[in-house]
Amino acid sequence: MSHLDLASYTRELVADVLATAEAENATAPDTFTRRVLDELEQAGEVENTYTAYHRAPGLEVSGYGANDSLGTLDLFITHFTLRPDEEKLTRTRAETLFRRLTTFVRRCRDGLARDIDDSNDVHDMCVAVQKMLPDAPRIRFFLLTDTVSTATNPPPADIDGLMVTHQIWDLSRLHRLATSGTLSEPIAVEFDPPLPCLATTRDTAQDYTVFLAILPGRTLADLYGRHGTRLLELNVRSFLQTKGGVNRGIRDTLLHNPDRFLAYNNGITATASRVELTDLPEGGRAIGRVHDLQIVNGGQTTASIHYAHTRDKAGLDQVDVQMKLTVVSPERLQEIVPEISRYSNTQNKVTVVDFSSNHPWHVAIEKVTRSLWAPAADGSGQETRWFYERARGQYTDALAREGTPARQRRFKALHPLGQKFTKADAAKYMHCWSGRPYLVSRGAEKNFREFMVQMGENVPAIDISYCQRLVSKAILFKAADRVVAARDFGGYKINTTAYTVARIAEATGRRVDLDRIWRDQRLTPALTAAIDDLCGRVREVIVNPLREGTNIGEWAKRPECWEAVLAVAWTIPDDLVAELTDHEVADSAGPTSLGPATDDVATVTATPAAVWYAVARWAKESQNLEPWQRQLAYTVGRYANNGWTVTDKQAVQATRLLTEARRLGFRSPADNA
């Protein structure tokens, strides 16, 4: 669609909305709302949206959303005319529509749900909004329209002490999003007043320009509050939270010495595709507007300032942050930005492990594991997830976004800290299984680098089975580590564990039943006993290098140490032999898989429409699942009934909700057959 001009885009949009509405027996405004919200979800603007239209005297609403990244409550109202060439959205009309949303919020707080039939979708929306209001740090109003707006976004307002921001997504803005060539809408920032700056003199040999400026702390906090992690999309790491000394220092300075923040903090490094400059009356230049703004170093500073301001109520009037802004042409961003991050001398050491966080392997592992439920292992019936931390600090950041203590407790119950593993951990598990414990003994960073070098561009297909077996390798390693620790050998525990796991894998021909480990979420007694029997023999080899005088730590890093461990006399116990599979266990049971999104689409496509309709009815009757999930189940059912293909994002969410429904007790006729 990137080639369409506004007029062509308008015609296609209206035609598609009308055709879809007719096919789905829905109204055109509702269809338009759903389409726009789908596009905004893909762009990262909104999350977990739910459409339900309600209008009463003085109020109107088209749906709501719960934004997990920002913690905001999002409310939507649609102005759909079918006459985009003839009508404009005026400021008066926009203000009237936003007032209707304001009234809806107040009525929800007063118990509007009591006045609506509980069999109505609107009732679910009102209940959800009423429940979210006490914990939401702010509300975002979205006005969606098929006309061109002559109004600008109204300034922030206040509803009974709760800040409200406004966004108008009109035809022009939707067209820009659809034709920008990027997944999300580029971030453009206007500074008022402009930021005085120093600039390099562009040389003909350079393909960049650098500006130095001082950014008010409140401005930076507002930027993060408005754009969230979209501001950090090109950053090589996630916010590291306040558990480290650096971030605690940032927080303490903001609370107790805000006027010294500029002196103590290293500031931020940002990139942009274009900068608009203005002349200052007293001479010099200032930055008035920045296009495609991204913070590539200083994400922790940015988020720390935002959270200290919103949660700790830190005043930011005396806080300033230095900013180095590099202007790079859009086609060079992906090439130059990682190098800017790599060579920046930032407050926390950024290791090699961090630099590969956007590699397709890690992105795919994260995507699958975020929706992969692990079987309950403690008899409680509570399924959990293994949290893959693709970038440093993701787990802590996700926990912090939960907001309230109750929500944080639930997050930790579903994502136990013992089930978090990092990129470096994954490399360790994979190398132990494949017979490279000497690389593991070289340390997390070197081992990870070797893992990535050996993978090269031959990225395997990452499907559900691949991730389940990766987790099984994690369970195997963690369990072996506990066995070794219980033996109280003293030093070289990590080396002993790595070599023991590798020897078990090698001795069994990699026929340890990883799928059984996944199902049980633990090792069998036979496998545990085998590890206990073997680890002492392995350690003897490690602590007794073949060459006298050789440092034990250096010995463990050599392939010769692995050869010596392989030479240790050891026979697989009979009870473990009885459990082994007939053939070597591959990394995945699905060699023809095309990746996680394709797997989810295939799963959804193979599920009959009747099952999706049954899930929607069950969720409504039992009040399980979120309202938007129930609505998605019904939508997927319609798609299946009509033979339409769901999007990757719909497939991921639909697979997730079906898994959750079955965990909560849903049973379809097919399940009972």
XYZ file of C-alpha atoms in Angstrom:
673
model
C 0.000 0.000 0.000
C 3.064 2.272 0.240
C 2.547 3.531 -3.317
C -1.004 4.878 -2.800
C -1.659 8.602 -2.651
C -4.228 9.927 -0.184
C -7.133 9.827 -2.641
C -6.426 6.236 -3.674
C -5.919 5.191 -0.069
C -9.257 6.767 0.852
C -11.149 4.903 -1.861
C -9.550 1.597 -0.925
C -10.202 2.137 2.777
C -13.896 2.899 2.344
C -14.418 0.045 -0.127
C -12.671 -2.423 2.163
C -14.635 -1.313 5.233
C -17.970 -1.629 3.421
C -17.108 -5.024 1.932
C -15.903 -6.380 5.266
C -18.942 -5.024 7.096
C -21.267 -6.708 4.637
C -19.380 -10.006 4.773
C -19.320 -10.031 8.567
C -22.827 -8.644 9.010
C -21.402 -5.768 11.026
C -21.871 -2.015 10.918
C -19.443 0.089 8.914
C -18.363 2.207 11.941
C -17.614 -0.911 13.993
C -15.679 -2.444 11.112
C -13.701 0.767 10.646
C -12.909 0.857 14.373
C -11.685 -2.709 14.365
C -9.548 -2.175 11.272
C -7.891 0.959 12.635
C -7.210 -0.638 16.020
C -5.647 -3.655 14.316
C -3.298 -1.314 12.447
C -2.477 0.649 15.592
C -1.734 -2.573 17.482
C 0.674 -3.677 14.768
C 2.320 -0.247 14.981
C 2.762 -0.584 18.749
C 0.512 2.381 19.520
C -2.108 0.365 21.452
C -2.416 -3.080 23.047
C -5.163 -5.494 24.087
C -7.987 -3.583 22.430
C -11.682 -4.405 22.718
C -14.477 -2.911 20.619
C -17.967 -2.327 21.978
C -20.085 0.623 20.903
C -22.279 2.409 23.411
C -24.116 5.703 23.199
C -26.366 7.395 25.719
C -27.271 11.018 26.454
C -23.989 12.875 26.802
C -21.677 9.902 26.369
C -20.313 7.725 23.587
C -17.543 5.119 23.312
C -16.350 2.656 20.664
C -13.992 0.499 22.701
C -11.130 0.401 25.163
C -7.605 -0.963 25.509
C -5.225 -1.923 28.295
C -1.703 -0.846 27.364
C 0.688 -3.106 29.278
C 3.778 -1.205 28.128
C 2.646 2.189 29.397
C 0.159 1.032 32.016
C -2.465 3.331 30.514
C -6.187 2.935 30.023
C -7.008 3.711 26.388
C -10.504 4.707 25.253
C -11.635 4.976 21.640
C -14.394 6.885 19.928
C -15.101 6.658 16.196
C -16.364 9.356 13.843
C -17.166 7.496 10.618
C -18.965 9.407 7.859
C -18.564 7.436 4.610
C -18.009 10.860 3.025
C -14.289 11.514 3.565
C -14.059 13.733 0.478
C -16.927 15.962 1.570
C -16.550 16.371 5.328
C -13.844 17.586 7.663
C -13.423 16.967 11.361
C -13.636 20.391 12.960
C -12.221 21.392 16.316
C -15.718 21.840 17.713
C -16.744 18.346 16.656
C -13.538 16.814 18.042
C -14.007 18.550 21.396
C -17.604 17.304 21.577
C -16.532 13.711 20.956
C -13.771 13.883 23.565
C -16.282 15.297 26.077
C -18.486 12.267 25.430
C -15.559 9.999 26.362
C -14.988 12.057 29.512
C -18.598 11.524 30.530
C -18.242 7.806 29.875
C -15.242 7.638 32.225
C -17.113 9.399 35.008
C -20.189 7.218 34.546
C -18.034 4.066 34.647
C -16.481 5.218 37.889
C -20.007 5.709 39.282
C -21.076 2.177 38.319
C -22.445 2.474 34.788
C -22.140 -1.317 34.424
C -25.075 -1.777 36.809
C -27.386 -0.114 34.294
C -26.402 -2.383 31.387
C -27.521 -5.941 30.751
C -24.659 -8.249 31.713
C -25.195 -10.231 28.515
C -24.140 -7.142 26.530
C -20.527 -6.623 25.430
C -20.753 -3.056 26.717
C -21.265 -4.388 30.242
C -17.914 -6.196 30.097
C -16.217 -3.047 28.846
C -17.708 -0.915 31.631
C -16.661 -3.425 34.281
C -13.117 -3.580 32.876
C -12.801 0.213 32.695
C -14.132 0.657 36.229
C -11.627 -1.929 37.475
C -8.685 -0.280 35.684
C -9.374 3.321 36.690
C -7.874 3.213 40.214
C -4.529 1.839 38.985
C -4.123 3.673 35.674
C -1.440 6.404 35.796
C -3.252 8.218 32.988
C -5.906 7.809 30.317
C -5.408 8.186 26.594
C -8.358 9.223 24.424
C -8.206 8.218 20.745
C -10.519 9.730 18.152
C -10.631 7.582 15.001
C -12.101 9.101 11.864
C -12.320 8.566 8.105
C -12.190 12.320 7.507
C -9.333 14.809 7.436
C -9.110 16.771 10.653
C -8.717 20.525 10.731
C -8.134 20.324 14.487
C -4.921 19.544 16.321
C -4.661 17.247 19.322
C -6.174 19.026 22.337
C -3.816 19.653 25.271
C -3.794 17.247 28.237
C -6.766 17.541 30.555
C -7.766 16.291 33.979
C -10.595 14.008 35.060
C -10.972 14.050 38.821
C -7.203 14.157 39.321
C -6.356 11.684 36.526
C -4.401 13.071 33.569
C -5.922 12.563 30.127
C -4.145 12.954 26.786
C -5.818 13.151 23.378
C -4.906 11.726 19.985
C -6.718 12.264 16.699
C -6.121 9.567 14.112
C -7.617 11.091 11.000
C -7.446 10.023 7.370
C -4.138 11.806 6.726
C -2.454 10.276 9.743
C -3.724 6.791 8.912
C -2.453 7.248 5.366
C 0.989 8.251 6.643
C 1.094 5.160 8.847
C 0.064 2.866 5.994
C 2.526 4.334 3.490
C 5.522 5.165 5.696
C 7.299 1.895 4.911
C 7.810 1.237 8.632
C 5.785 -0.803 11.056
C 5.193 2.058 13.487
C 4.586 5.738 13.031
C 7.876 7.648 13.187
C 8.335 9.767 16.300
C 8.479 13.491 15.607
C 9.155 15.803 18.535
C 8.696 19.555 18.674
C 10.604 21.463 21.338
C 8.945 24.580 22.716
C 10.966 26.545 23.499
C 13.618 25.312 21.058
C 16.749 23.707 22.519
C 19.930 25.769 22.110
C 22.615 23.577 20.607
C 26.117 23.267 19.254
C 26.533 21.610 15.867
C 29.417 20.108 13.958
C 30.273 21.576 10.614
C 29.219 19.066 7.948
C 32.167 17.786 5.989
C 31.732 16.405 2.494
C 33.260 13.118 3.673
C 30.741 12.716 6.488
C 27.290 11.191 6.257
C 26.124 12.448 9.624
C 25.847 15.594 11.747
C 26.116 15.786 15.532
C 24.309 18.239 17.808
C 24.956 18.776 21.515
C 22.103 20.124 23.642
C 20.749 20.289 27.187
C 17.323 18.636 27.533
C 15.009 19.507 30.446
C 14.328 16.449 32.598
C 10.571 16.985 32.500
C 10.654 17.023 28.697
C 12.514 13.708 28.626
C 10.105 12.147 31.153
C 7.127 13.333 29.096
C 8.640 11.867 25.929
C 8.937 8.433 27.532
C 5.461 8.717 29.013
C 4.038 9.571 25.602
C 5.925 7.068 23.438
C 7.065 4.374 25.883
C 9.442 1.758 24.560
C 8.808 2.915 20.973
C 11.352 5.599 21.837
C 13.931 2.856 22.416
C 13.227 0.575 19.432
C 16.805 0.899 18.162
C 18.319 0.595 21.636
C 20.474 -2.488 22.186
C 19.200 -3.065 25.700
C 16.148 -2.633 27.845
C 15.834 -0.422 30.880
C 17.940 -1.979 33.650
C 15.597 -0.865 36.461
C 16.732 0.461 39.845
C 18.272 -2.650 41.368
C 21.765 -1.844 40.072
C 24.030 0.730 41.660
C 23.809 3.031 38.682
C 20.042 3.242 38.582
C 19.767 3.579 42.332
C 22.209 6.442 41.973
C 20.018 8.036 39.299
C 16.962 7.743 41.526
C 18.752 9.060 44.611
C 20.117 12.022 42.696
C 16.687 12.866 41.303
C 15.126 12.734 44.760
C 17.838 14.410 46.818
C 20.161 16.383 44.510
C 18.204 17.131 41.320
C 20.284 20.237 40.615
C 23.405 18.046 40.331
C 21.920 15.530 37.905
C 23.570 17.162 34.911
C 26.970 16.921 36.588
C 26.576 13.311 37.734
C 24.844 11.690 34.751
C 26.390 10.860 31.380
C 23.233 11.840 29.520
C 21.665 10.248 26.471
C 22.708 9.476 22.921
C 19.956 9.860 20.331
C 19.564 9.595 16.578
C 17.249 11.247 14.078
C 16.732 11.386 10.339
C 16.203 15.144 10.205
C 16.414 18.174 12.496
C 14.738 21.551 11.982
C 16.752 24.455 13.385
C 15.717 27.962 14.354
C 17.763 31.106 14.960
C 17.921 32.431 18.512
C 17.375 36.186 19.077
C 20.632 36.460 20.994
C 22.511 34.540 18.316
C 23.204 30.873 17.776
C 20.957 28.027 16.661
C 18.361 25.891 18.425
C 16.628 22.578 17.726
C 12.954 23.192 17.025
C 11.826 19.827 15.710
C 13.334 16.332 15.454
C 12.138 13.632 13.047
C 12.420 9.864 13.692
C 13.802 10.352 17.200
C 15.344 7.273 18.836
C 17.335 7.017 22.082
C 20.081 4.481 21.401
C 22.024 4.910 24.633
C 20.630 6.212 27.887
C 17.440 4.177 27.947
C 17.971 3.546 31.647
C 18.379 7.273 32.288
C 15.224 8.053 30.340
C 13.054 5.443 32.035
C 14.531 6.188 35.481
C 13.582 9.851 35.171
C 10.078 8.933 34.008
C 9.457 6.430 36.808
C 10.997 8.647 39.492
C 8.658 11.422 38.388
C 5.478 9.327 38.099
C 6.007 6.906 40.992
C 8.270 8.702 43.437
C 6.813 12.127 42.626
C 10.295 13.505 42.059
C 10.280 17.126 40.963
C 12.110 17.662 37.698
C 12.239 21.447 37.500
C 15.963 21.462 38.363
C 16.857 18.390 36.316
C 18.701 18.740 33.021
C 20.114 16.000 30.788
C 22.832 16.368 28.211
C 21.988 14.960 24.791
C 24.198 14.044 21.874
C 21.962 13.888 18.814
C 23.348 12.296 15.668
C 21.444 12.965 12.456
C 21.783 10.044 10.054
C 19.994 9.382 6.801
C 17.208 6.761 7.260
C 18.907 4.194 5.033
C 22.029 4.242 7.241
C 20.281 3.981 10.648
C 20.451 0.184 10.962
C 24.134 0.250 10.042
C 25.363 3.156 12.150
C 23.165 3.009 15.271
C 24.562 -0.313 16.621
C 28.070 1.076 16.246
C 27.099 4.239 18.144
C 25.832 2.033 20.971
C 28.866 -0.238 20.862
C 31.402 2.539 21.232
C 29.543 4.807 23.629
C 31.096 4.839 27.106
C 27.877 4.468 29.090
C 27.196 4.040 32.802
C 26.610 0.278 32.734
C 28.936 -2.038 30.869
C 27.227 -3.233 27.703
C 28.658 -6.645 26.917
C 28.825 -8.473 23.604
C 25.759 -10.432 24.677
C 23.688 -7.252 24.535
C 24.720 -6.373 21.002
C 23.010 -9.403 19.490
C 19.649 -8.852 21.204
C 17.909 -8.078 17.911
C 19.220 -11.172 16.125
C 16.328 -13.131 14.541
C 17.043 -16.183 16.735
C 16.537 -14.230 19.950
C 13.539 -12.333 18.635
C 11.872 -15.613 17.630
C 12.634 -17.324 20.967
C 11.170 -14.376 22.834
C 8.067 -14.307 20.644
C 7.244 -17.982 21.142
C 8.046 -18.198 24.853
C 5.916 -15.161 25.702
C 2.808 -17.188 24.790
C 4.051 -20.672 25.716
C 2.477 -22.170 28.834
C 4.547 -24.724 30.736
C 2.647 -27.616 32.361
C 1.961 -27.298 36.093
C 4.735 -29.050 37.971
C 3.736 -28.728 41.625
C 0.277 -30.276 41.580
C -1.421 -26.881 41.957
C -2.750 -26.873 38.393
C -1.160 -23.435 37.859
C 0.637 -23.332 34.531
C 3.539 -20.944 34.219
C 5.790 -19.436 31.589
C 9.542 -19.463 31.093
C 10.658 -15.856 30.597
C 13.337 -15.407 27.945
C 15.232 -12.182 28.605
C 16.364 -11.193 25.151
C 17.678 -7.857 26.393
C 19.073 -7.115 29.823
C 16.504 -6.016 32.381
C 13.381 -7.109 30.492
C 12.051 -9.213 33.355
C 12.411 -6.440 35.925
C 10.988 -3.880 33.521
C 7.981 -6.097 32.758
C 7.418 -6.614 36.481
C 7.593 -2.888 37.166
C 5.017 -2.178 34.458
C 2.480 -4.285 36.348
C 2.079 -1.298 38.679
C 0.229 -2.546 41.745
C 1.612 -5.071 44.257
C -1.263 -7.452 43.500
C -0.540 -7.438 39.774
C 3.173 -7.859 40.435
C 2.491 -10.895 42.623
C 0.418 -12.445 39.850
C 3.164 -11.715 37.316
C 5.753 -13.447 39.489
C 3.409 -16.393 40.033
C 3.030 -16.835 36.269
C 6.694 -16.039 35.528
C 8.708 -17.453 38.469
C 12.133 -15.912 38.796
C 13.622 -19.399 38.657
C 12.183 -19.740 35.158
C 13.903 -16.678 33.743
C 16.818 -17.297 31.401
C 18.968 -14.991 29.322
C 20.642 -15.142 25.934
C 23.876 -16.168 27.621
C 22.040 -18.912 29.505
C 20.489 -20.232 26.305
C 23.904 -20.432 24.666
C 25.182 -22.339 27.705
C 22.351 -24.885 27.553
C 22.747 -25.393 23.805
C 26.525 -25.852 23.978
C 26.302 -28.351 26.838
C 23.796 -30.418 24.877
C 25.889 -30.297 21.701
C 29.145 -31.315 23.437
C 31.003 -28.020 23.868
C 31.404 -27.666 27.651
C 34.893 -26.202 27.181
C 33.276 -23.179 25.514
C 30.871 -22.817 28.433
C 33.881 -22.821 30.779
C 35.283 -19.774 28.982
C 32.628 -17.565 30.509
C 29.188 -16.317 29.524
C 30.312 -13.631 27.093
C 32.885 -15.675 25.181
C 30.584 -18.689 25.079
C 27.758 -16.575 23.725
C 29.999 -15.047 21.078
C 31.047 -18.503 19.931
C 27.407 -19.584 19.847
C 26.451 -16.692 17.589
C 29.503 -17.113 15.361
C 28.757 -20.799 14.852
C 25.125 -20.069 14.066
C 26.075 -17.406 11.542
C 23.272 -16.760 9.098
C 21.917 -20.314 9.377
C 19.129 -19.455 11.777
C 17.063 -22.566 12.570
C 13.286 -22.519 12.343
C 12.015 -21.565 15.780
C 8.718 -23.260 16.585
C 6.917 -24.345 19.729
C 8.742 -27.677 19.871
C 12.127 -25.955 19.523
C 11.370 -23.686 22.479
C 9.975 -26.519 24.584
C 13.154 -28.516 24.068
C 15.303 -25.467 24.761
C 13.484 -25.093 28.083
C 14.027 -28.826 28.718
C 17.760 -28.260 28.292
C 17.475 -25.417 30.790
C 15.693 -27.715 33.253
C 18.392 -30.366 32.711
C 21.216 -27.910 33.361
C 19.570 -26.284 36.394
C 18.774 -29.668 37.940
C 22.322 -30.917 37.341
C 23.675 -27.740 38.908
C 21.616 -28.416 42.054
C 22.913 -31.985 42.215
C 26.519 -30.790 41.913
C 25.933 -28.077 44.536
C 24.511 -30.656 46.942
C 27.739 -32.668 46.677
C 29.589 -29.657 48.134
C 32.696 -30.230 46.050
C 33.985 -26.728 46.592
C 35.121 -24.780 43.529
C 34.582 -25.319 39.800
C 30.881 -26.035 40.173
C 29.868 -24.464 36.834
C 32.585 -26.421 35.030
C 31.540 -29.675 36.677
C 27.901 -29.072 35.807
C 28.624 -28.189 32.177
C 30.870 -31.187 31.598
C 28.480 -33.563 33.384
C 25.499 -32.497 31.284
C 27.591 -32.719 28.115
C 28.826 -36.196 29.024
C 25.260 -37.385 29.762
C 24.142 -36.079 26.368
C 27.118 -37.659 24.602
C 26.890 -41.005 26.396
C 23.195 -41.388 25.606
C 23.605 -40.342 21.990
C 21.410 -37.327 22.848
C 18.467 -39.642 23.408
C 17.439 -38.148 26.736
C 13.684 -37.617 26.416
C 13.488 -33.823 26.323
C 9.761 -33.921 25.606
C 9.168 -35.850 28.821
C 11.232 -33.311 30.748
C 9.014 -30.575 29.278
C 5.823 -32.390 30.236
C 7.034 -33.110 33.775
C 9.018 -29.864 34.198
C 11.568 -31.930 36.106
C 14.057 -34.752 35.619
C 13.168 -38.378 36.256
C 14.706 -40.043 39.331
C 16.810 -42.231 37.028
C 18.321 -39.252 35.219
C 18.939 -37.401 38.485
C 20.679 -40.429 39.971
C 22.838 -40.803 36.851
C 23.974 -37.180 37.136
C 24.779 -37.702 40.811
C 26.822 -40.789 39.989
C 28.721 -39.170 37.118
C 29.486 -35.675 38.407
C 32.121 -36.783 40.942
C 34.104 -38.613 38.265
C 33.861 -35.629 35.944
C 35.133 -33.256 38.592
C 38.164 -35.425 39.232
C 39.199 -34.918 35.606
C 38.620 -31.184 35.765
C 40.666 -30.591 38.924
C 43.507 -32.864 37.796
C 44.870 -31.495 34.501
C 46.888 -33.919 32.407
C 49.865 -31.594 32.476
C 51.163 -30.892 35.936
C 51.164 -27.251 36.867
C 48.362 -26.333 34.427
C 45.854 -23.891 35.833
C 42.572 -25.740 36.457
C 40.422 -22.899 35.137
C 42.437 -22.720 31.924
C 42.416 -26.509 31.590
C 38.612 -26.563 31.696
C 38.523 -24.158 28.731
C 40.399 -26.536 26.433
C 38.997 -29.214 24.113
C 41.606 -31.570 25.633
C 39.699 -31.426 28.919
C 36.556 -32.564 27.111
C 38.483 -35.431 25.532
C 39.663 -36.462 28.984
C 36.114 -36.395 30.357
C 34.922 -38.499 27.440
C 37.583 -41.059 28.327
C 36.229 -41.512 31.856
C 34.906 -45.041 32.368
C 31.179 -44.777 32.975
C 28.216 -46.948 31.993
C 24.681 -45.659 31.592
C 22.509 -47.153 34.377
C 19.876 -49.631 33.191
C 16.933 -47.613 34.532
C 18.072 -44.589 32.507
C 18.579 -46.735 29.393
C 14.942 -47.812 29.694
C 13.832 -44.166 29.452
C 15.854 -43.145 26.406
C 14.199 -42.475 23.075
C 14.832 -44.691 20.084
C 16.551 -41.949 18.108
C 18.613 -38.840 18.785
C 16.426 -35.965 19.975
C 16.688 -33.061 17.549
C 16.388 -29.432 18.577
C 12.807 -29.453 17.292
C 10.207 -32.111 16.505
C 9.033 -30.069 13.529
C 11.775 -30.010 10.886
C 9.517 -28.413 8.313
C 8.326 -25.603 10.564
C 8.431 -22.156 9.009
C 8.627 -20.297 12.308
C 6.437 -19.320 15.261
C 3.996 -17.087 13.450
C 3.374 -19.709 10.775
C 2.898 -22.361 13.453
C 0.276 -20.237 15.179
C -1.547 -19.548 11.911
C -1.554 -23.278 11.160
C -2.903 -24.049 14.642
C -5.681 -21.497 14.311
C -6.569 -22.607 10.786
C -6.794 -26.240 11.911
C -9.199 -25.360 14.736
C -12.864 -25.499 13.604
C -15.016 -22.382 13.761
C -17.321 -24.158 16.221
C -14.502 -24.337 18.767
C -13.839 -20.595 18.565
C -17.548 -19.827 18.925
C -17.685 -22.210 21.890
C -14.739 -20.440 23.531
C -16.460 -17.078 23.098
C -19.710 -18.391 24.667
C -17.867 -20.129 27.501
C -15.812 -17.029 28.295
C -18.950 -14.899 28.379
C -20.851 -17.294 30.628
C -17.955 -18.011 32.995
C -16.527 -14.466 32.970
C -13.112 -15.941 32.256
C -10.636 -14.309 29.855
C -10.569 -10.612 29.061
C -13.434 -9.129 27.023
C -11.137 -8.404 24.089
C -10.009 -12.053 24.100
C -13.617 -13.267 23.957
C -14.273 -10.920 21.073
C -11.154 -12.147 19.282
C -12.341 -15.753 19.655
C -15.631 -14.829 17.982
C -13.793 -12.936 15.215
C -11.476 -15.883 14.513
C -14.532 -18.127 14.401
C -16.033 -15.932 11.674
C -12.767 -15.998 9.774
C -12.617 -19.800 10.003
C -16.251 -20.091 8.940
C -15.627 -17.938 5.865
C -12.294 -19.532 5.006
C -10.367 -16.299 5.593
C -6.755 -16.215 6.772
C -5.966 -14.611 10.118
C -2.970 -12.320 10.537
C 0.166 -13.429 12.379
C -0.718 -11.197 15.327
C -4.286 -12.533 15.495
C -2.952 -16.090 15.338
C -0.525 -15.544 18.212
C -3.213 -13.974 20.408
C -5.821 -16.589 19.434
C -3.482 -19.484 20.231
C -2.680 -17.867 23.539
C -6.326 -17.352 24.510
C -7.256 -20.921 23.539
C -4.432 -22.281 25.697
C -5.525 -20.052 28.570
C -9.176 -21.094 28.158
C -8.297 -24.779 28.324
C -6.149 -24.139 31.371
C -9.144 -22.502 33.050
C -11.440 -25.423 32.296
C -12.840 -24.902 28.797
C -13.580 -28.135 26.979
C -14.884 -28.276 23.426
C -16.752 -31.245 21.943
C -13.522 -32.161 20.121
C -11.645 -32.289 23.445
C -14.235 -34.644 24.914
C -14.408 -36.939 21.914
